[in-house]
mmCIF file of C-alpha atoms in Angstrom:
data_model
loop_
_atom_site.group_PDB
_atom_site.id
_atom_site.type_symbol
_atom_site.label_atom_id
_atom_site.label_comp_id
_atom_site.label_asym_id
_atom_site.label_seq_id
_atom_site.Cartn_x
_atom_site.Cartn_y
_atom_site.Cartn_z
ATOM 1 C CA UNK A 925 -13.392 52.066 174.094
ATOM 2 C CA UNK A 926 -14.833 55.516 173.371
ATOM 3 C CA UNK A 927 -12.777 58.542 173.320
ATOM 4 C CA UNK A 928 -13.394 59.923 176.227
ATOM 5 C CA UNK A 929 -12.907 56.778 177.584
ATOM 6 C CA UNK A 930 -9.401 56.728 176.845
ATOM 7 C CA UNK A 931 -8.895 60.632 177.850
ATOM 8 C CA UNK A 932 -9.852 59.255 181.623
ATOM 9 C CA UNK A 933 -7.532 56.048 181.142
ATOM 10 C CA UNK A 934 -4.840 58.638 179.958
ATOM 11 C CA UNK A 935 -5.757 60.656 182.943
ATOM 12 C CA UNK A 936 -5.283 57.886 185.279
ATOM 13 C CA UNK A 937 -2.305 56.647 183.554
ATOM 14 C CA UNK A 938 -1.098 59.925 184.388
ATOM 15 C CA UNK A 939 -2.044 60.336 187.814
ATOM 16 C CA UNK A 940 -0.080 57.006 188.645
ATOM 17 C CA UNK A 941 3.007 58.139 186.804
ATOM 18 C CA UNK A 942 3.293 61.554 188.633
ATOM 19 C CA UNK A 943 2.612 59.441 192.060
ATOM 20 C CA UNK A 944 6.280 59.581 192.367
ATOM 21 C CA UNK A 945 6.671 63.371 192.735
ATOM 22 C CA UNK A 946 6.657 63.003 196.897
ATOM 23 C CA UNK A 947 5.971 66.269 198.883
ATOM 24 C CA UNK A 948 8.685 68.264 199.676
ATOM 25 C CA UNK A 949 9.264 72.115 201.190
ATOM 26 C CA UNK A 950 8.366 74.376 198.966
ATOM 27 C CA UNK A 951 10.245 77.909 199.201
ATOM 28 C CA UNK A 952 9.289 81.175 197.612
ATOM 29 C CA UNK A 953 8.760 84.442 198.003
ATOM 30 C CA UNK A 954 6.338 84.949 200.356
ATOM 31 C CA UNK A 955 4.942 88.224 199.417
ATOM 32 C CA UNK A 956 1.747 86.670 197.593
ATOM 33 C CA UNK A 957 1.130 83.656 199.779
ATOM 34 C CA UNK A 958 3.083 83.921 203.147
ATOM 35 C CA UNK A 959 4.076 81.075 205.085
ATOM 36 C CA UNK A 960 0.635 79.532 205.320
ATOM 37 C CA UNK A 961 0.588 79.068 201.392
ATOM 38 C CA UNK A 962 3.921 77.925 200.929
ATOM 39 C CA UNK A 963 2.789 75.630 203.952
ATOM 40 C CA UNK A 964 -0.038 74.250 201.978
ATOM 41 C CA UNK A 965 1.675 73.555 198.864
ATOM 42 C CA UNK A 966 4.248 71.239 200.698
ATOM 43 C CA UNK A 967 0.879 68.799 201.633
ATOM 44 C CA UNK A 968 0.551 65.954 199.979
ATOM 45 C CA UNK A 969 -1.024 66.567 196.634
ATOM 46 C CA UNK A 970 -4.768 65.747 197.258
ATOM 47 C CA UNK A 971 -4.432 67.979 200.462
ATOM 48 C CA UNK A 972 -3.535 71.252 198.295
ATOM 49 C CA UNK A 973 -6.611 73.043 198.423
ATOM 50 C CA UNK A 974 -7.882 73.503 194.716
ATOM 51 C CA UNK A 975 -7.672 77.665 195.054
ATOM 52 C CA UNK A 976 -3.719 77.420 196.140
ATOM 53 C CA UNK A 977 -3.178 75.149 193.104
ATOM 54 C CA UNK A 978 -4.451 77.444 191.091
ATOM 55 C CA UNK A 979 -2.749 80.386 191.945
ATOM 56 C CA UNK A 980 0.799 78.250 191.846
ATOM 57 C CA UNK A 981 -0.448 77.155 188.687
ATOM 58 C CA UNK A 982 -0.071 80.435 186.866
ATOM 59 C CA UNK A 983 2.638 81.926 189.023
ATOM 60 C CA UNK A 984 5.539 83.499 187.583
ATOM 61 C CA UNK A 985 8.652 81.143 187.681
ATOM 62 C CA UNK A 986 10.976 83.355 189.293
ATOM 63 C CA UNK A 987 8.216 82.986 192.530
ATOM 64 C CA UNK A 988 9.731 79.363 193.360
ATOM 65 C CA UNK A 989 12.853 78.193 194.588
ATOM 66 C CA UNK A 990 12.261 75.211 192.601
ATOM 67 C CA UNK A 991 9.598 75.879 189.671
ATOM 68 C CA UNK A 992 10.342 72.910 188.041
ATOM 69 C CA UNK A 993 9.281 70.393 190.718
ATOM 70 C CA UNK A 994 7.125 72.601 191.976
ATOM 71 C CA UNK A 995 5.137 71.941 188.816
ATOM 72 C CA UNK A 996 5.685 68.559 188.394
ATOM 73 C CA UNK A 997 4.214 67.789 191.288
ATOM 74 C CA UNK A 998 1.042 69.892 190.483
ATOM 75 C CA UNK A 999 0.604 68.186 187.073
ATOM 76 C CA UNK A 1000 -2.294 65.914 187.968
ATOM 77 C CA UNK A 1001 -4.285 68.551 190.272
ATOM 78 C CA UNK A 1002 -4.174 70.830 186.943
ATOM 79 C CA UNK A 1003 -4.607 68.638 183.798
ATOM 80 C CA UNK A 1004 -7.516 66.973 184.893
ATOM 81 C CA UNK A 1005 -9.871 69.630 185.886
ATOM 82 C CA UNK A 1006 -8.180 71.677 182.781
ATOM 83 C CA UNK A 1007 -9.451 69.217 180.117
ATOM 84 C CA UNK A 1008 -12.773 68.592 181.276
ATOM 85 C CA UNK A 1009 -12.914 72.913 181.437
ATOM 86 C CA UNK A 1010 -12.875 73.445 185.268
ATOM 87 C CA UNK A 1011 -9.641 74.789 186.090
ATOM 88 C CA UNK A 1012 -9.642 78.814 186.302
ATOM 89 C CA UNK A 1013 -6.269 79.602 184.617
ATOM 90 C CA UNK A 1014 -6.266 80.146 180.861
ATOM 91 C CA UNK A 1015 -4.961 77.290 178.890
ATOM 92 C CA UNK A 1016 -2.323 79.381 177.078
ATOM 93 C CA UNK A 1017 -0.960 80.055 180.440
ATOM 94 C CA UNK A 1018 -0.680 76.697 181.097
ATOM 95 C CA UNK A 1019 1.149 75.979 178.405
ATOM 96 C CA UNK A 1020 3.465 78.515 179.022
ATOM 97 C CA UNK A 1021 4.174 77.524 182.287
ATOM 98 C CA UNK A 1022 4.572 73.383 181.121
ATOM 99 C CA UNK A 1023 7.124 74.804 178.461
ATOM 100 C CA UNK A 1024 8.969 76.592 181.121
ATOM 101 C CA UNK A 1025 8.644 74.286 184.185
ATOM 102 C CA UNK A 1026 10.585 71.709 180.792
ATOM 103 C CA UNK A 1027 7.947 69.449 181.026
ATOM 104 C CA UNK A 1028 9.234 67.683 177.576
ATOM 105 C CA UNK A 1029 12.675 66.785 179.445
ATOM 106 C CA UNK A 1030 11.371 65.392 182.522
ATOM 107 C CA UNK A 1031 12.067 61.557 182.811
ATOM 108 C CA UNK A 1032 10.159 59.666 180.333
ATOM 109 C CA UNK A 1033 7.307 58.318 182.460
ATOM 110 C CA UNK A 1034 5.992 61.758 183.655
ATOM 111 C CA UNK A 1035 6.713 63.215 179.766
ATOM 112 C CA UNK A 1036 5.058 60.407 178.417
ATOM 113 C CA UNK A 1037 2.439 60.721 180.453
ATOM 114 C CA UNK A 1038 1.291 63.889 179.671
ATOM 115 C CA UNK A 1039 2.046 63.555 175.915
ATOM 116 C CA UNK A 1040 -0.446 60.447 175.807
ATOM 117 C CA UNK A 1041 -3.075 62.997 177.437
ATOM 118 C CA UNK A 1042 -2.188 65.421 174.831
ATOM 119 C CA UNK A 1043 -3.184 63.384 171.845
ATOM 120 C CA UNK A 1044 -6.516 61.465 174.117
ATOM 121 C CA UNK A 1045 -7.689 64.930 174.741
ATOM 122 C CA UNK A 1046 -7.542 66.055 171.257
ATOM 123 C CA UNK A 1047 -9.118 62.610 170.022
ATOM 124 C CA UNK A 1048 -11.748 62.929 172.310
ATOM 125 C CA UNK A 1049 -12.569 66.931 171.807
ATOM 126 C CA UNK A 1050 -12.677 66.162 168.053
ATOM 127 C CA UNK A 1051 -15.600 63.333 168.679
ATOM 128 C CA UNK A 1052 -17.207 65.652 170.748
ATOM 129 C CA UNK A 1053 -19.384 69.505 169.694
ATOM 130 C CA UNK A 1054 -19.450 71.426 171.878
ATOM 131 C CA UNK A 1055 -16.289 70.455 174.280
ATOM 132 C CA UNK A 1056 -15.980 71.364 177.596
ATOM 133 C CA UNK A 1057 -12.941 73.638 176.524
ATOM 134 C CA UNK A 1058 -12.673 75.598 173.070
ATOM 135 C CA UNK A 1059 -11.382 73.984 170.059
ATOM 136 C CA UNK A 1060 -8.844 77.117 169.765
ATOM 137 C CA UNK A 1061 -7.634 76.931 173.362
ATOM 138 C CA UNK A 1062 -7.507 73.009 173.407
ATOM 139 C CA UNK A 1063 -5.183 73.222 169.853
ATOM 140 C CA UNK A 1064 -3.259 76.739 171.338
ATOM 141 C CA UNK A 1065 -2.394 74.783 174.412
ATOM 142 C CA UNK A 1066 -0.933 70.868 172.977
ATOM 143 C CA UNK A 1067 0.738 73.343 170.147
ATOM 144 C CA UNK A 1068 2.377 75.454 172.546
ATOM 145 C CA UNK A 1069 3.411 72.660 174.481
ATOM 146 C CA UNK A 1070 4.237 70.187 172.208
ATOM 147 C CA UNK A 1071 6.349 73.360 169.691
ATOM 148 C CA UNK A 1072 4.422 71.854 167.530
ATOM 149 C CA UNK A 1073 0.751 72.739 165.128
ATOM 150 C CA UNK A 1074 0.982 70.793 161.971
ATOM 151 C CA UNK A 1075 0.710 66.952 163.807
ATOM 152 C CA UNK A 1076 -2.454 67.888 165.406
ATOM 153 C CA UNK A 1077 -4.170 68.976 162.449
ATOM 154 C CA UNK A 1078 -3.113 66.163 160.377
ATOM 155 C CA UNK A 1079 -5.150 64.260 163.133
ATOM 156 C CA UNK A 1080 -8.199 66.633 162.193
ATOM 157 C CA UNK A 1081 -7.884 66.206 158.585
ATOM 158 C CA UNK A 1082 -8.423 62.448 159.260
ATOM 159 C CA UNK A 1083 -11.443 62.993 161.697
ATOM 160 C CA UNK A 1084 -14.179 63.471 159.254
ATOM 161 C CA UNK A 1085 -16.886 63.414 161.889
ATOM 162 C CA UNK A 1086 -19.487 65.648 162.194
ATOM 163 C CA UNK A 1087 -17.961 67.356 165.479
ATOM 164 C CA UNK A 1088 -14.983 67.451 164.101
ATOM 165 C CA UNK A 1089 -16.248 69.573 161.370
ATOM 166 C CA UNK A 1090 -18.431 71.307 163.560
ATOM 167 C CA UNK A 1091 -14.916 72.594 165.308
ATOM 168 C CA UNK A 1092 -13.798 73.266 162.075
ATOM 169 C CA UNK A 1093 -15.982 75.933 161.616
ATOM 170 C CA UNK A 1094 -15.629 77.224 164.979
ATOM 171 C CA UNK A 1095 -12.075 77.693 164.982
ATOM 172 C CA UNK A 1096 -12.851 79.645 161.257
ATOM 173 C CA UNK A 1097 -15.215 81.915 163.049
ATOM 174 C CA UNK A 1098 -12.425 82.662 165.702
ATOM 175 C CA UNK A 1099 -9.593 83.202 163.731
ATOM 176 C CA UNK A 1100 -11.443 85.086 160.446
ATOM 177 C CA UNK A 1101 -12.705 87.615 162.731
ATOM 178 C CA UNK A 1102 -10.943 90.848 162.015
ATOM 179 C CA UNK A 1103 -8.881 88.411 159.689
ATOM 180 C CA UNK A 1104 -6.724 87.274 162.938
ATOM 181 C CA UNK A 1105 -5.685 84.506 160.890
ATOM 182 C CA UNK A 1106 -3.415 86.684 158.864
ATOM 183 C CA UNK A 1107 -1.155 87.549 161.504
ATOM 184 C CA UNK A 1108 -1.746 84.357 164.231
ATOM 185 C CA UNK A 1109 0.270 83.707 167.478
ATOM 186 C CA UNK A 1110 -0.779 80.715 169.728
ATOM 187 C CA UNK A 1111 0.666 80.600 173.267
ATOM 188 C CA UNK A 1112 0.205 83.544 176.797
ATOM 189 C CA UNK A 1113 3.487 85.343 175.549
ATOM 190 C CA UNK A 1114 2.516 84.476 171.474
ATOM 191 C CA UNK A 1115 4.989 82.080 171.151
ATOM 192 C CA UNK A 1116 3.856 79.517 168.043
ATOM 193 C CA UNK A 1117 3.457 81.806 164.791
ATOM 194 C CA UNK A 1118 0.819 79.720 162.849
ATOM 195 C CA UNK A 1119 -0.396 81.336 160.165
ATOM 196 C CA UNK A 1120 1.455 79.720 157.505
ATOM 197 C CA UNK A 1121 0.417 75.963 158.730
ATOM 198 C CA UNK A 1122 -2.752 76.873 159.494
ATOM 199 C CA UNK A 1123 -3.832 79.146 156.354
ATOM 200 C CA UNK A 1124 -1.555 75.659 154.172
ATOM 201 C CA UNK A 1125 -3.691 73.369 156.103
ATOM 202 C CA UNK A 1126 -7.290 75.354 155.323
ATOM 203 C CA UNK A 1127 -6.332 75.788 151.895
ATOM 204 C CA UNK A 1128 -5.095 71.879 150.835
ATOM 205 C CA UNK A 1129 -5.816 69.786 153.580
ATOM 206 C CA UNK A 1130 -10.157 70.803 154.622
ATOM 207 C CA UNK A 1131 -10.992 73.666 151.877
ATOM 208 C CA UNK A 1132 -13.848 70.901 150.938
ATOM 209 C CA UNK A 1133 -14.766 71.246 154.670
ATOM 210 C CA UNK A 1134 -14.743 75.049 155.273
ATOM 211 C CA UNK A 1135 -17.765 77.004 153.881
ATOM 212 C CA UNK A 1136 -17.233 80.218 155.361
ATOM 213 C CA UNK A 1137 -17.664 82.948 152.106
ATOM 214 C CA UNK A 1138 -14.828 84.457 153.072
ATOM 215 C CA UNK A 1139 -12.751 82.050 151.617
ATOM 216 C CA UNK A 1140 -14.208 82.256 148.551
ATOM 217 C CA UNK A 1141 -12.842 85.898 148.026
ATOM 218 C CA UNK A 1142 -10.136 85.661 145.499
ATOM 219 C CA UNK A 1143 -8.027 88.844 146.854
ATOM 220 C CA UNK A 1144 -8.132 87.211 150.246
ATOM 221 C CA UNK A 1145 -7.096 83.833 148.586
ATOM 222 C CA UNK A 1146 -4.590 85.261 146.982
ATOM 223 C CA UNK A 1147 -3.459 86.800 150.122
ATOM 224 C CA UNK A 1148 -2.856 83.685 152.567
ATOM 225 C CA UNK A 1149 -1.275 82.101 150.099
ATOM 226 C CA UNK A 1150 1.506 85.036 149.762
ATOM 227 C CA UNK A 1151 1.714 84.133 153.203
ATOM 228 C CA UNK A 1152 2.523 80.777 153.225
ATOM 229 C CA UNK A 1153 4.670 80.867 150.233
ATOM 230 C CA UNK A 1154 6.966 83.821 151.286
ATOM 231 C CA UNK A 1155 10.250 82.966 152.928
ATOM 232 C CA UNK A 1156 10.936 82.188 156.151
ATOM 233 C CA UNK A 1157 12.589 85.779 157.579
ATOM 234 C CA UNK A 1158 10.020 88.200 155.395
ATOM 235 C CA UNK A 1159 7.733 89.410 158.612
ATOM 236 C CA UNK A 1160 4.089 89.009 157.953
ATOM 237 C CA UNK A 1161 3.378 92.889 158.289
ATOM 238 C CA UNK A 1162 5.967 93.543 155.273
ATOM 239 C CA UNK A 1163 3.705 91.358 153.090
ATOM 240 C CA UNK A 1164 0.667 92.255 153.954
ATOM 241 C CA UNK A 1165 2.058 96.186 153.645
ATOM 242 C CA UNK A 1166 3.562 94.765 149.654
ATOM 243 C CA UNK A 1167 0.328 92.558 148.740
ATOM 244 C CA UNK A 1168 -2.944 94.766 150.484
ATOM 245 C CA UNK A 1169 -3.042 97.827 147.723
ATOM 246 C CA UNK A 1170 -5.557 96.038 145.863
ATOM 247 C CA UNK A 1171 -7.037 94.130 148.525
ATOM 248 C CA UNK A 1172 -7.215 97.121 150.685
ATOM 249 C CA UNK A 1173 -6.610 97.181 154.364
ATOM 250 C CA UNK A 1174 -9.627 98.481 155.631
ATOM 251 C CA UNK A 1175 -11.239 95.000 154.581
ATOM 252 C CA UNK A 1176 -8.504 93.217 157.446
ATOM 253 C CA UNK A 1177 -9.939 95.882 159.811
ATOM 254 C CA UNK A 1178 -13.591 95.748 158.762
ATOM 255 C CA UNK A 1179 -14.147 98.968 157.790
#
Protein backbone atom coordinates (compact mmCIF):
# COMPACT_ATOMS: atom_id res chain seq x y z
CA UNK A 1 0.00 0.00 0.00
CA UNK A 2 1.48 3.39 -0.93
CA UNK A 3 1.61 6.19 1.42
CA UNK A 4 -0.90 8.08 0.49
CA UNK A 5 -2.78 5.17 0.41
CA UNK A 6 -2.69 4.72 3.96
CA UNK A 7 -3.17 8.68 4.71
CA UNK A 8 -6.88 8.03 3.01
CA UNK A 9 -7.30 4.61 5.02
CA UNK A 10 -6.25 6.75 8.13
CA UNK A 11 -8.68 9.30 6.96
CA UNK A 12 -11.45 6.93 6.75
CA UNK A 13 -10.49 5.19 9.82
CA UNK A 14 -11.03 8.45 11.22
CA UNK A 15 -14.13 9.50 9.77
CA UNK A 16 -15.79 6.21 11.21
CA UNK A 17 -14.38 6.77 14.66
CA UNK A 18 -15.70 10.41 15.01
CA UNK A 19 -19.22 8.95 13.55
CA UNK A 20 -20.16 8.85 17.11
CA UNK A 21 -20.02 12.60 17.84
CA UNK A 22 -24.12 12.93 17.11
CA UNK A 23 -25.44 16.53 16.46
CA UNK A 24 -26.39 18.40 19.21
CA UNK A 25 -27.39 22.39 19.94
CA UNK A 26 -24.73 24.32 19.67
CA UNK A 27 -24.77 27.68 21.85
CA UNK A 28 -22.56 30.70 21.52
CA UNK A 29 -22.36 34.02 21.29
CA UNK A 30 -24.14 35.10 18.58
CA UNK A 31 -22.49 38.28 17.72
CA UNK A 32 -20.38 36.70 14.71
CA UNK A 33 -22.84 34.15 13.43
CA UNK A 34 -26.43 34.82 14.82
CA UNK A 35 -28.92 32.26 15.18
CA UNK A 36 -28.76 31.06 11.60
CA UNK A 37 -25.00 29.95 12.14
CA UNK A 38 -25.32 28.49 15.37
CA UNK A 39 -28.40 26.82 13.52
CA UNK A 40 -26.18 25.36 10.92
CA UNK A 41 -23.56 24.03 13.03
CA UNK A 42 -26.15 21.85 15.01
CA UNK A 43 -26.82 19.88 11.29
CA UNK A 44 -25.58 16.83 10.93
CA UNK A 45 -21.96 17.00 10.00
CA UNK A 46 -22.02 16.60 6.14
CA UNK A 47 -24.86 19.30 6.18
CA UNK A 48 -22.42 22.09 7.77
CA UNK A 49 -21.73 24.11 4.92
CA UNK A 50 -17.83 24.05 4.33
CA UNK A 51 -17.58 28.18 4.93
CA UNK A 52 -19.37 27.80 8.60
CA UNK A 53 -16.86 25.03 9.38
CA UNK A 54 -14.33 27.05 8.71
CA UNK A 55 -15.02 29.95 10.56
CA UNK A 56 -15.88 27.55 13.82
CA UNK A 57 -12.75 26.05 13.00
CA UNK A 58 -10.55 28.94 14.02
CA UNK A 59 -12.91 30.55 16.48
CA UNK A 60 -11.79 31.62 19.73
CA UNK A 61 -12.80 29.08 22.51
CA UNK A 62 -14.45 31.33 24.77
CA UNK A 63 -17.16 31.73 21.49
CA UNK A 64 -18.78 28.18 22.45
CA UNK A 65 -20.70 26.99 25.19
CA UNK A 66 -19.11 23.77 24.61
CA UNK A 67 -15.69 24.16 22.55
CA UNK A 68 -14.68 20.91 23.23
CA UNK A 69 -17.47 18.96 21.48
CA UNK A 70 -17.98 21.51 19.40
CA UNK A 71 -14.65 20.50 17.90
CA UNK A 72 -14.84 17.06 18.14
CA UNK A 73 -17.51 16.90 16.14
CA UNK A 74 -15.85 19.09 13.39
CA UNK A 75 -12.71 16.88 13.33
CA UNK A 76 -13.40 15.03 10.10
CA UNK A 77 -14.89 18.16 8.05
CA UNK A 78 -11.33 19.84 8.95
CA UNK A 79 -8.52 17.20 8.81
CA UNK A 80 -9.32 15.97 5.60
CA UNK A 81 -9.47 18.94 3.41
CA UNK A 82 -6.44 20.30 5.79
CA UNK A 83 -3.99 17.54 4.72
CA UNK A 84 -4.62 17.39 1.20
CA UNK A 85 -4.11 21.67 1.50
CA UNK A 86 -7.76 22.83 0.97
CA UNK A 87 -8.94 24.02 4.15
CA UNK A 88 -8.54 28.02 4.55
CA UNK A 89 -7.39 28.24 8.22
CA UNK A 90 -3.65 28.16 8.89
CA UNK A 91 -2.39 24.92 10.19
CA UNK A 92 -0.79 26.46 13.29
CA UNK A 93 -4.20 27.57 14.15
CA UNK A 94 -5.39 24.36 13.96
CA UNK A 95 -3.21 23.06 16.12
CA UNK A 96 -3.84 25.47 18.56
CA UNK A 97 -7.29 24.98 18.62
CA UNK A 98 -6.85 20.69 18.75
CA UNK A 99 -4.50 21.44 21.84
CA UNK A 100 -7.15 23.49 23.41
CA UNK A 101 -10.42 21.76 22.34
CA UNK A 102 -7.85 18.51 24.52
CA UNK A 103 -7.95 16.54 21.66
CA UNK A 104 -5.09 14.12 23.29
CA UNK A 105 -7.65 13.28 26.27
CA UNK A 106 -10.62 12.52 24.34
CA UNK A 107 -11.60 8.74 24.56
CA UNK A 108 -9.13 6.63 22.89
CA UNK A 109 -10.89 5.88 19.60
CA UNK A 110 -11.31 9.57 18.49
CA UNK A 111 -7.43 10.30 19.99
CA UNK A 112 -6.25 7.45 18.28
CA UNK A 113 -7.71 8.30 15.41
CA UNK A 114 -6.27 11.38 14.76
CA UNK A 115 -2.81 10.36 16.07
CA UNK A 116 -2.72 7.49 13.31
CA UNK A 117 -3.46 10.48 10.74
CA UNK A 118 -0.72 12.36 12.30
CA UNK A 119 2.06 9.94 11.59
CA UNK A 120 0.16 8.69 7.75
CA UNK A 121 0.28 12.30 6.87
CA UNK A 122 3.81 12.81 7.70
CA UNK A 123 4.78 9.35 5.99
CA UNK A 124 3.07 10.25 3.07
CA UNK A 125 4.30 14.17 2.77
CA UNK A 126 7.86 12.80 3.20
CA UNK A 127 7.34 10.35 -0.07
CA UNK A 128 5.97 13.10 -1.74
CA UNK A 129 7.96 16.89 -3.29
CA UNK A 130 6.13 19.14 -3.51
CA UNK A 131 3.09 18.34 -0.90
CA UNK A 132 -0.06 19.76 -1.04
CA UNK A 133 0.78 21.57 2.36
CA UNK A 134 4.39 22.90 3.39
CA UNK A 135 6.84 20.71 4.98
CA UNK A 136 7.15 23.54 7.85
CA UNK A 137 3.40 23.86 8.43
CA UNK A 138 2.75 20.00 8.13
CA UNK A 139 5.83 19.44 11.01
CA UNK A 140 4.56 22.99 13.03
CA UNK A 141 1.13 21.51 13.17
CA UNK A 142 1.68 17.30 14.42
CA UNK A 143 4.50 19.13 16.78
CA UNK A 144 2.19 21.48 18.22
CA UNK A 145 -0.29 18.97 18.62
CA UNK A 146 1.40 16.09 19.54
CA UNK A 147 3.95 18.63 22.36
CA UNK A 148 6.17 16.94 20.66
CA UNK A 149 9.29 17.71 17.55
CA UNK A 150 12.03 15.25 18.08
CA UNK A 151 9.72 11.80 17.11
CA UNK A 152 8.87 13.24 13.84
CA UNK A 153 12.21 13.96 12.76
CA UNK A 154 13.62 10.76 13.83
CA UNK A 155 11.01 9.51 11.18
CA UNK A 156 12.83 11.93 8.60
CA UNK A 157 16.22 10.89 9.45
CA UNK A 158 15.09 7.35 8.41
CA UNK A 159 13.34 8.53 5.11
CA UNK A 160 16.28 8.81 2.87
CA UNK A 161 14.19 9.41 -0.22
CA UNK A 162 14.69 11.86 -2.58
CA UNK A 163 11.48 13.97 -1.44
CA UNK A 164 12.30 13.59 1.72
CA UNK A 165 15.50 15.33 1.15
CA UNK A 166 14.02 17.57 -1.16
CA UNK A 167 11.89 18.84 2.14
CA UNK A 168 14.93 18.88 3.84
CA UNK A 169 16.17 21.60 2.05
CA UNK A 170 13.03 23.40 1.99
CA UNK A 171 12.46 23.57 5.52
CA UNK A 172 16.51 24.94 5.58
CA UNK A 173 15.53 27.65 3.21
CA UNK A 174 12.57 28.61 5.60
CA UNK A 175 14.06 28.58 8.75
CA UNK A 176 17.86 30.04 7.68
CA UNK A 177 16.25 33.00 6.34
CA UNK A 178 17.11 35.92 8.53
CA UNK A 179 18.64 32.98 10.67
CA UNK A 180 14.93 32.23 12.13
CA UNK A 181 16.32 29.08 13.19
CA UNK A 182 18.21 30.71 15.98
CA UNK A 183 15.37 31.82 17.86
CA UNK A 184 12.35 29.18 16.49
CA UNK A 185 8.73 28.92 17.87
CA UNK A 186 6.28 26.43 16.15
CA UNK A 187 2.57 26.79 16.98
CA UNK A 188 -0.35 30.30 16.26
CA UNK A 189 0.55 31.61 19.88
CA UNK A 190 4.56 30.15 19.50
CA UNK A 191 4.07 27.55 21.72
CA UNK A 192 6.91 24.61 20.84
CA UNK A 193 10.49 26.35 21.23
CA UNK A 194 12.54 24.19 18.74
CA UNK A 195 15.61 25.43 18.16
CA UNK A 196 17.62 23.25 20.23
CA UNK A 197 16.05 19.84 18.61
CA UNK A 198 16.01 21.12 15.48
CA UNK A 199 19.60 22.92 15.17
CA UNK A 200 20.79 18.94 17.39
CA UNK A 201 18.95 17.18 14.73
CA UNK A 202 20.65 19.29 11.55
CA UNK A 203 23.88 19.07 13.09
CA UNK A 204 24.10 14.96 14.06
CA UNK A 205 21.25 13.41 12.68
CA UNK A 206 21.16 14.93 8.36
CA UNK A 207 24.41 17.36 8.30
CA UNK A 208 25.42 14.71 5.35
CA UNK A 209 22.00 15.74 3.88
CA UNK A 210 21.98 19.58 4.21
CA UNK A 211 24.17 21.51 1.68
CA UNK A 212 23.11 24.87 2.31
CA UNK A 213 26.77 27.05 2.71
CA UNK A 214 25.55 28.47 5.49
CA UNK A 215 26.23 25.70 7.51
CA UNK A 216 29.50 25.51 6.61
CA UNK A 217 30.31 28.89 8.42
CA UNK A 218 32.25 28.02 11.46
CA UNK A 219 31.04 31.21 13.65
CA UNK A 220 27.51 30.17 12.82
CA UNK A 221 28.44 26.49 13.74
CA UNK A 222 29.76 27.43 16.62
CA UNK A 223 26.74 29.38 17.38
CA UNK A 224 23.79 26.67 17.24
CA UNK A 225 25.67 24.58 19.02
CA UNK A 226 25.94 27.19 22.12
CA UNK A 227 22.42 26.85 21.66
CA UNK A 228 21.75 23.49 22.09
CA UNK A 229 24.29 22.91 24.70
CA UNK A 230 23.30 25.81 27.09
CA UNK A 231 20.99 24.98 29.95
CA UNK A 232 17.62 24.69 30.02
CA UNK A 233 16.47 28.33 31.79
CA UNK A 234 19.42 30.55 29.89
CA UNK A 235 16.88 32.46 27.25
CA UNK A 236 18.11 32.24 23.74
CA UNK A 237 18.49 36.17 23.40
CA UNK A 238 21.06 36.11 26.50
CA UNK A 239 23.26 33.78 24.41
CA UNK A 240 23.09 35.04 21.38
CA UNK A 241 23.73 38.75 23.22
CA UNK A 242 27.13 36.57 25.19
CA UNK A 243 28.27 34.50 21.93
CA UNK A 244 27.49 37.22 18.68
CA UNK A 245 30.65 39.78 19.36
CA UNK A 246 32.64 37.92 17.00
CA UNK A 247 30.02 36.60 14.91
CA UNK A 248 28.40 39.91 14.71
CA UNK A 249 24.73 40.53 14.71
CA UNK A 250 24.23 42.26 11.68
CA UNK A 251 25.01 38.79 9.90
CA UNK A 252 21.47 37.30 11.92
CA UNK A 253 19.83 40.43 10.41
CA UNK A 254 21.48 40.41 6.99
CA UNK A 255 23.01 43.46 6.95
Amino acid sequence: MSHHQQLLTALDALDRAFASEEPFPVGGCTYCYGEEGLAELSRPLHLIPDDMVSAAAGEVPSHWDDFPRLYRRLVPRIIRPLVAGQFHVSEELIATRLGEAGWSTWDAPLADALRNVWTAWWQATLHTHPSPVSIRDTLGLITVATDSLRPWLDIWTATRTPAADAHLADLMVDVLFEYEITDLSLGFHSEYHATAELVEWLLTDVRDRVTDPRLDDSDFIHHLQQLISAPADVSTDAIHKDSLSSWGWCRLVGE
